[in-house]
Short mmCIF file of C-alpha atoms and ligand atoms in Angstrom, two decimals:
data_model
loop_
_atom_site.label_atom_id
_atom_site.label_comp_id
_atom_site.label_asym_id
_atom_site.label_seq_id
_atom_site.Cartn_x
_atom_site.Cartn_y
_atom_site.Cartn_z
CA UNK A 1 123.58 125.20 114.17
CA UNK A 2 119.84 124.74 115.47
CA UNK A 3 117.00 121.57 114.54
CA UNK A 4 113.83 122.30 116.28
CA UNK A 5 111.22 120.00 116.26
CA UNK A 6 108.40 118.90 117.95
CA UNK A 7 107.47 115.44 120.25
CA UNK A 8 104.50 113.51 120.95
CA UNK A 9 104.08 113.08 124.76
CA UNK A 10 103.26 109.49 125.73
CA UNK A 11 99.44 110.23 126.01
CA UNK A 12 99.19 111.01 122.86
CA UNK A 13 99.00 115.49 122.73
CA UNK A 14 101.77 117.43 121.25
CA UNK A 15 104.41 118.97 123.22
CA UNK A 16 105.71 122.68 122.99
CA UNK A 17 108.85 122.88 120.42
CA UNK A 18 111.91 121.96 121.85
CA UNK A 19 115.41 123.24 120.14
CA UNK A 20 118.64 120.96 120.07
CA UNK A 21 122.08 122.54 118.70
CA UNK A 22 123.76 120.14 116.03
CA UNK A 23 127.51 118.82 116.20
CA UNK A 24 127.90 120.09 111.84
CA UNK A 25 131.23 121.62 111.02
CA UNK A 26 130.92 123.81 108.24
CA UNK A 27 132.02 121.70 105.46
CA UNK A 28 129.33 119.04 106.58
CA UNK A 29 126.70 122.28 106.01
CA UNK A 30 128.02 123.19 102.76
CA UNK A 31 127.29 119.18 101.39
CA UNK A 32 124.16 118.77 103.07
CA UNK A 33 123.48 122.07 101.04
CA UNK A 34 125.32 120.10 97.86
CA UNK A 35 123.12 116.97 98.34
CA UNK A 36 120.03 119.92 98.15
CA UNK A 37 121.11 121.68 95.13
CA UNK A 38 122.36 118.60 93.11
CA UNK A 39 119.10 116.69 94.02
CA UNK A 40 116.87 120.09 92.34
CA UNK A 41 119.00 119.65 89.22
CA UNK A 42 118.85 116.26 88.85
CA UNK A 43 114.45 116.08 89.37
CA UNK A 44 114.75 119.22 86.61
CA UNK A 45 116.74 116.97 84.28
CA UNK A 46 114.56 114.12 84.98
CA UNK A 47 111.66 116.05 84.74
CA UNK A 48 113.24 117.51 81.27
CA UNK A 49 114.02 114.00 79.96
CA UNK A 50 109.99 112.71 79.90
CA UNK A 51 109.33 115.69 78.10
CA UNK A 52 111.89 114.65 76.02
CA UNK A 53 110.32 110.74 75.90
CA UNK A 54 113.89 109.53 77.68
CA UNK A 55 111.62 108.85 80.76
CA UNK A 56 108.39 106.88 80.57
CA UNK A 57 106.97 109.08 83.55
CA UNK A 58 108.61 110.69 87.09
CA UNK A 59 108.02 111.52 89.98
CA UNK A 60 109.57 114.65 90.92
CA UNK A 61 110.95 115.92 94.11
CA UNK A 62 111.09 119.93 94.05
CA UNK A 63 110.53 121.28 96.77
CA UNK A 64 110.78 118.06 99.29
CA UNK A 65 114.80 117.72 99.02
CA UNK A 66 115.07 119.01 103.00
CA UNK A 67 112.91 116.05 104.52
CA UNK A 68 114.71 113.46 101.48
CA UNK A 69 118.13 114.87 101.61
CA UNK A 70 118.05 115.63 106.11
CA UNK A 71 116.39 112.26 106.80
CA UNK A 72 119.40 110.27 104.41
CA UNK A 73 121.82 111.76 105.14
CA UNK A 74 121.66 110.73 108.94
CA UNK A 75 121.98 106.80 108.41
CA UNK A 76 125.45 105.50 108.20
CA UNK A 77 126.90 103.76 105.57
CA UNK A 78 125.42 100.24 106.11
CA UNK A 79 122.51 101.72 107.51
CA UNK A 80 119.60 100.26 104.79
CA UNK A 81 116.99 103.23 102.72
CA UNK A 82 113.21 101.72 101.55
CA UNK A 83 112.62 104.39 99.47
CA UNK A 84 109.40 104.76 97.54
CA UNK A 85 108.71 106.58 94.06
CA UNK A 86 109.03 110.05 95.36
CA UNK A 87 112.54 109.72 97.08
CA UNK A 88 114.41 110.13 93.55
CA UNK A 89 116.33 112.91 96.00
CA UNK A 90 116.48 110.95 99.15
CA UNK A 91 117.69 107.97 96.71
CA UNK A 92 120.81 110.27 95.16
CA UNK A 93 121.69 111.88 98.52
CA UNK A 94 122.62 107.93 99.64
CA UNK A 95 125.20 107.43 96.53
CA UNK A 96 123.58 105.82 94.47
CA UNK A 97 124.12 106.84 90.86
CA UNK A 98 121.55 108.89 89.54
CA UNK A 99 121.02 106.66 86.34
CA UNK A 100 120.91 103.60 87.89
CA UNK A 101 117.72 105.43 90.18
CA UNK A 102 116.46 106.67 86.87
CA UNK A 103 115.79 102.97 85.97
CA UNK A 104 112.40 102.49 87.60
CA UNK A 105 111.00 105.76 85.61
CA UNK A 106 112.20 104.03 82.26
CA UNK A 107 109.97 101.57 82.64
CA UNK A 108 112.96 98.87 83.17
CA UNK A 109 111.45 95.92 85.01
CA UNK A 110 114.91 95.43 86.84
CA UNK A 111 115.10 98.39 89.96
CA UNK A 112 118.47 99.38 88.45
CA UNK A 113 121.05 99.09 90.91
CA UNK A 114 121.81 96.87 93.11
CA UNK A 115 120.32 96.98 96.70
CA UNK A 116 122.57 95.08 98.88
CA UNK A 117 126.19 96.93 97.49
CA UNK A 118 123.84 100.74 97.90
CA UNK A 119 121.86 99.21 100.82
CA UNK A 120 119.37 101.17 99.23
CA UNK A 121 115.78 99.32 98.50
CA UNK A 122 113.96 99.62 94.92
CA UNK A 123 111.98 102.61 94.84
CA UNK A 124 108.50 100.74 95.60
CA UNK A 125 105.40 101.54 93.68
CA UNK A 126 103.05 100.27 95.76
CA UNK A 127 101.81 102.04 98.04
CA UNK A 128 103.78 101.37 101.70
CA UNK A 129 104.30 97.73 100.97
CA UNK A 130 107.84 98.88 101.69
CA UNK A 131 107.31 99.63 105.34
CA UNK A 132 106.79 95.96 106.73
CA UNK A 133 110.08 95.00 104.77
CA UNK A 134 112.25 98.08 106.38
CA UNK A 135 110.62 96.24 109.56
CA UNK A 136 111.40 92.75 109.17
CA UNK A 137 115.05 94.04 108.08
CA UNK A 138 115.57 95.73 111.12
CA UNK A 139 113.74 92.92 113.07
CA UNK A 140 116.06 90.32 111.34
CA UNK A 141 119.11 92.72 112.15
CA UNK A 142 118.30 93.03 116.10
CA UNK A 143 118.23 89.42 116.33
CA UNK A 144 121.66 88.43 114.37
CA UNK A 145 122.71 91.83 116.90
CA UNK A 146 123.73 93.79 114.01
CA UNK A 147 123.24 97.46 114.47
CA UNK A 148 122.24 99.01 111.89
CA UNK A 149 118.99 101.21 111.34
CA UNK A 150 116.48 100.91 108.48
CA UNK A 151 114.45 104.17 107.35
CA UNK A 152 111.62 103.95 105.13
CA UNK A 153 110.21 106.75 103.74
CA UNK A 154 105.93 107.15 103.92
CA UNK A 155 103.88 109.27 102.36
CA UNK A 156 101.09 110.95 104.25
CA UNK A 157 98.83 108.75 101.48
CA UNK A 158 100.98 106.01 102.63
CA UNK A 159 100.56 106.39 105.71
CA UNK A 160 96.50 106.00 105.90
CA UNK A 161 97.56 101.81 104.29
CA UNK A 162 97.27 98.58 106.37
CA UNK A 163 101.00 98.06 105.80
CA UNK A 164 101.86 101.20 107.30
CA UNK A 165 100.09 100.31 110.43
CA UNK A 166 101.30 96.87 110.24
CA UNK A 167 104.77 97.63 110.41
CA UNK A 168 104.61 100.35 112.58
CA UNK A 169 102.85 97.86 115.10
CA UNK A 170 105.56 95.51 114.82
CA UNK A 171 107.79 97.23 114.59
CA UNK A 172 106.53 98.78 118.40
CA UNK A 173 106.46 95.33 119.29
CA UNK A 174 110.19 93.90 118.87
CA UNK A 175 110.84 97.57 119.37
CA UNK A 176 112.78 97.09 115.69
CA UNK A 177 115.61 99.52 114.63
CA UNK A 178 113.49 101.00 112.13
CA UNK A 179 112.95 104.56 111.52
CA UNK A 180 109.33 105.86 109.99
CA UNK A 181 109.76 109.11 108.11
CA UNK A 182 106.61 110.52 106.75
CA UNK A 183 106.68 113.46 104.06
CA UNK A 184 103.53 115.00 104.58
CA UNK A 185 103.55 116.69 101.03
CA UNK A 186 99.55 117.74 101.73
CA UNK A 187 98.49 115.49 98.67
CA UNK A 188 98.09 112.15 97.98
CA UNK A 189 97.54 112.75 93.56
CA UNK A 190 94.56 115.00 94.27
CA UNK A 191 93.25 113.88 97.63
CA UNK A 192 94.38 116.52 99.63
CA UNK A 193 95.51 115.55 103.25
CA UNK A 194 91.82 116.49 105.38
CA UNK A 195 90.15 113.68 102.63
CA UNK A 196 91.71 111.46 104.37
CA UNK A 197 93.14 111.86 107.76
CA UNK A 198 90.49 113.77 110.80
CA UNK A 199 92.96 113.58 112.81
CA UNK A 200 95.63 116.67 113.29
CA UNK A 201 98.89 115.03 112.64
CA UNK A 202 100.64 111.84 111.42
CA UNK A 203 103.22 111.92 114.20
CA UNK A 204 100.19 111.99 116.87
CA UNK A 205 100.12 108.60 116.03
CA UNK A 206 103.26 107.01 117.46
CA UNK A 207 101.19 107.28 120.92
CA UNK A 208 99.03 104.76 119.71
CA UNK A 209 101.88 102.33 118.78
CA UNK A 210 104.06 102.81 122.04
CA UNK A 211 106.69 103.92 120.00
CA UNK A 212 107.91 108.11 120.49
CA UNK A 213 106.30 110.57 117.58
CA UNK A 214 108.07 113.51 116.35
CA UNK A 215 106.31 116.13 114.50
CA UNK A 216 109.18 118.25 112.42
CA UNK A 217 108.69 121.27 109.80
CA UNK A 218 109.41 119.18 106.81
CA UNK A 219 111.23 122.49 104.79
CA UNK A 220 114.07 123.29 107.33
CA UNK A 221 116.91 120.60 106.36
CA UNK A 222 118.90 121.07 109.79
CA UNK A 223 115.85 119.79 112.22
CA UNK A 224 115.00 116.89 109.71
CA UNK A 225 118.29 116.16 109.39
CA UNK A 226 118.34 116.64 113.76
CA UNK A 227 115.21 114.81 114.31
CA UNK A 228 116.11 111.65 112.36
CA UNK A 229 119.36 111.45 113.63
CA UNK A 230 118.27 111.30 117.28
CA UNK A 231 115.67 109.17 115.87
CA UNK A 232 118.44 106.85 114.35
CA UNK A 233 120.83 106.91 117.47
CA UNK A 234 118.01 106.04 119.78
CA UNK A 235 117.07 103.07 117.68
CA UNK A 236 120.52 101.80 117.14
CA UNK A 237 121.17 102.02 120.92
CA UNK A 238 118.37 99.41 121.36
CA UNK A 239 115.71 101.76 122.21
CA UNK A 240 113.01 101.14 119.53
CA UNK A 241 111.05 102.37 116.75
CA UNK A 242 110.21 106.10 116.23
CA UNK A 243 107.38 107.59 113.94
CA UNK A 244 108.39 111.01 111.88
CA UNK A 245 106.31 113.33 110.04
CA UNK A 246 107.92 115.88 108.21
CA UNK A 247 105.37 118.64 107.16
CA UNK A 248 106.59 119.91 103.39
CA UNK A 249 104.72 120.09 100.25
CA UNK A 250 105.07 119.08 97.04
CA UNK A 251 105.57 121.93 94.27
CA UNK A 252 104.98 119.93 91.00
CA UNK A 253 102.53 117.53 90.08
CA UNK A 254 101.73 113.82 91.55
CA UNK A 255 103.94 112.71 88.77
CA UNK A 256 104.81 114.18 84.97
CA UNK A 257 101.17 112.71 84.06
CA UNK A 258 99.23 114.07 86.39
CA UNK A 259 97.28 117.82 86.06
CA UNK A 260 96.97 119.75 89.29
CA UNK A 261 95.16 122.92 87.71
CA UNK A 262 92.14 120.24 88.45
CA UNK A 263 92.63 120.20 92.33
CA UNK A 264 94.96 122.87 93.91
CA UNK A 265 94.95 126.90 93.32
CA UNK A 266 98.36 128.65 91.89
CA UNK A 267 98.01 130.79 94.94
CA UNK A 268 98.67 127.53 97.57
CA UNK A 269 101.85 126.55 95.38
CA UNK A 270 102.86 130.20 95.24
CA UNK A 271 102.33 130.77 99.17
CA UNK A 272 104.71 126.82 99.76
CA UNK A 273 106.98 128.26 96.66
CA UNK A 274 107.91 131.37 99.45
CA UNK A 275 108.91 128.54 101.65
CA UNK A 276 111.77 126.68 99.68
CA UNK A 277 113.59 125.13 101.73
CA UNK A 278 116.69 125.05 99.86
CA UNK A 279 116.59 128.80 99.00
CA UNK A 280 115.85 128.95 103.28
CA UNK A 281 118.98 126.49 103.91
CA UNK A 282 120.61 129.16 101.68
CA UNK A 283 119.69 132.23 103.48
CA UNK A 284 120.58 130.90 106.80
CA UNK A 285 124.43 129.69 105.43
CA UNK A 286 125.02 133.05 103.84
CA UNK A 287 123.83 135.26 106.99
CA UNK A 288 126.69 132.71 108.78
CA UNK A 289 129.14 133.55 106.40
CA UNK A 290 129.76 129.80 105.42
CA UNK A 291 129.11 129.90 101.90
CA UNK A 292 130.52 132.52 99.22
CA UNK A 293 130.21 132.62 94.91
CA UNK A 294 132.84 130.34 94.05
CA UNK A 295 131.76 127.34 96.15
CA UNK A 296 128.06 128.17 94.31
CA UNK A 297 129.43 128.44 91.01
CA UNK A 298 130.81 124.79 91.63
CA UNK A 299 128.05 122.97 93.09
CA UNK A 300 126.43 124.64 89.63
CA UNK A 301 129.16 123.40 87.59
CA UNK A 302 128.99 120.04 89.31
CA UNK A 303 124.74 119.64 88.65
CA UNK A 304 125.42 120.64 84.97
CA UNK A 305 127.77 117.79 84.81
CA UNK A 306 125.53 114.95 86.21
CA UNK A 307 123.15 116.43 84.17
CA UNK A 308 124.80 115.79 81.16
CA UNK A 309 125.56 112.31 81.83
CA UNK A 310 121.64 111.83 82.76
CA UNK A 311 121.23 113.11 78.96
CA UNK A 312 123.48 110.74 77.11
CA UNK A 313 123.16 108.04 79.49
CA UNK A 314 119.25 107.86 79.10
CA UNK A 315 119.41 109.13 75.38
CA UNK A 316 121.93 106.43 74.51
CA UNK A 317 120.40 103.77 76.43
CA UNK A 318 118.99 100.90 74.46
CA UNK A 319 114.87 100.60 74.41
CA UNK A 320 113.49 97.45 76.43
CA UNK A 321 112.16 94.65 75.00
CA UNK A 322 108.33 94.93 76.13
CA UNK A 323 108.29 91.45 76.11
CA UNK A 324 110.54 90.88 79.22
CA UNK A 325 107.34 92.33 81.85
CA UNK A 326 106.01 89.04 81.90
CA UNK A 327 109.57 87.39 82.40
CA UNK A 328 110.27 88.20 86.22
CA UNK A 329 106.38 88.42 88.30
CA UNK A 330 106.66 84.46 88.65
CA UNK A 331 109.25 81.44 88.56
CA UNK A 332 106.36 79.53 86.73
CA UNK A 333 104.07 82.14 84.78
CA UNK A 334 100.33 81.70 84.94
CA UNK A 335 97.68 81.10 82.27
CA UNK A 336 96.38 84.53 82.43
CA UNK A 337 100.52 86.06 81.56
CA UNK A 338 101.23 82.91 79.58
CA UNK A 339 97.95 85.03 77.36
CA UNK A 340 98.86 88.71 78.09
CA UNK A 341 101.86 87.84 76.46
CA UNK A 342 101.01 85.43 73.22
CA UNK A 343 98.92 88.24 73.20
CA UNK A 344 101.50 91.16 72.96
CA UNK A 345 102.87 89.14 70.90
CA UNK A 346 100.37 89.05 68.53
CA UNK A 347 100.09 92.75 68.44
CA UNK A 348 103.75 93.11 68.22
CA UNK A 349 104.41 91.42 64.89
CA UNK A 350 101.97 92.87 63.45
CA UNK A 351 103.01 95.73 64.06
CA UNK A 352 106.13 94.87 62.70
CA UNK A 353 104.96 93.70 59.32
CA UNK A 354 103.44 97.04 58.62
CA UNK A 355 106.56 99.19 59.27
C1 TPP B 1 98.76 100.41 97.23
C2 TPP B 1 98.30 101.30 95.84
N1 TPP B 1 97.01 101.85 96.45
C3 TPP B 1 97.16 103.12 95.65
C4 TPP B 1 98.52 103.42 94.40
C5 TPP B 1 97.73 104.23 93.09
N2 TPP B 1 98.49 105.40 93.84
C6 TPP B 1 100.14 105.82 93.67
S1 TPP B 1 100.60 107.04 94.22
C7 TPP B 1 99.32 107.68 94.88
C8 TPP B 1 99.47 108.85 96.40
C9 TPP B 1 100.27 108.64 97.28
O1 TPP B 1 100.37 109.33 98.21
P1 TPP B 1 101.27 109.46 99.04
O2 TPP B 1 101.99 108.68 99.46
O3 TPP B 1 101.35 111.04 100.17
O4 TPP B 1 102.10 110.49 98.74
P2 TPP B 1 103.48 111.47 97.36
O5 TPP B 1 103.02 110.31 95.91
O6 TPP B 1 102.72 112.21 97.14
O7 TPP B 1 104.44 111.30 97.25
C10 TPP B 1 98.21 106.57 95.38
C11 TPP B 1 97.19 106.66 95.60
C12 TPP B 1 99.45 102.69 94.61
N3 TPP B 1 100.19 102.98 93.93
N4 TPP B 1 99.37 101.60 95.32
MG1 MG B 2 101.52 112.81 100.14
#
């Protein structure tokens, strides 16, 4: 099986595409498919549960499964993942319990899972604030001679934030073992990529930081896996950070609260549906006789079991107390927070009285 990507030359141009043979056995290839297919099922279930009121909002990974799964499975057990709100499927593929991941979308102040145990930082909603955290963790690992690597996902929009620049520059200066995977899904909510950057590729920025840069088809799981694996191996061997741009597309609206008909056409979405990463990988596995109907039925059944567990757990979850949201912002509450909490208390008591 082959991975294909384009490297950024040190002087800033893109090299011709290169092919790399992957050392993945049939069981590993099937597992890649399984994780993508299960990821798609849990993603659909999360959308359904949001419509039914069990989640407050949800940011879908549909169409981005190859980018998220391909990158995540390239990590070793002790490595760290720094995800965004978009990366539910990536975090799921890392092995974190899906119900725990969804705490963010239930509106909990708690991230839902134990970051230290899972080696996954909380899914962050403030854009790119987790990128300097990934660089910092990687710098610390280097100082301690701890052979771990940090991988951080960023969106194309997040890559335009100052925090991304600071994280990448620091990582290059200190040769920190961190891999930046930018999922260029063409939109930052309603803002298309050409309205937020003038260059032809995000990967090209790597030359400016003095780190390797890679442009990869983000809908090709093998290429994403191969490019990420190479970057992780280099980082672990002391070769410093890499910037990977995985070009993909967000098929669903930005979140369940977004109306994407206001800023993009059905024709555009359909063109990307035709490049569906899951169907494409399945076609490749079928061609090489690596999967059969029995295997696909097992994956479907596993997906249904997980989806049922999500439904039971989320509908069975106790309602959160909205008063708690003020409790964990600062060690000592500011006067503004105190005033807001008092106002909310008054409002809630009034509602309770009328019920
Ligand atoms: C610092 C910051 N500014 C603005 C926002 C509001 N916001 C939420 S998502 C988003 C778009 C992000 O786009 P991108 O990074 O491409 O990620 P995608 O949603 O496409 O995965 C914006 C502007 C935010 N969450 N954080
Ligand atoms: Mg985006």
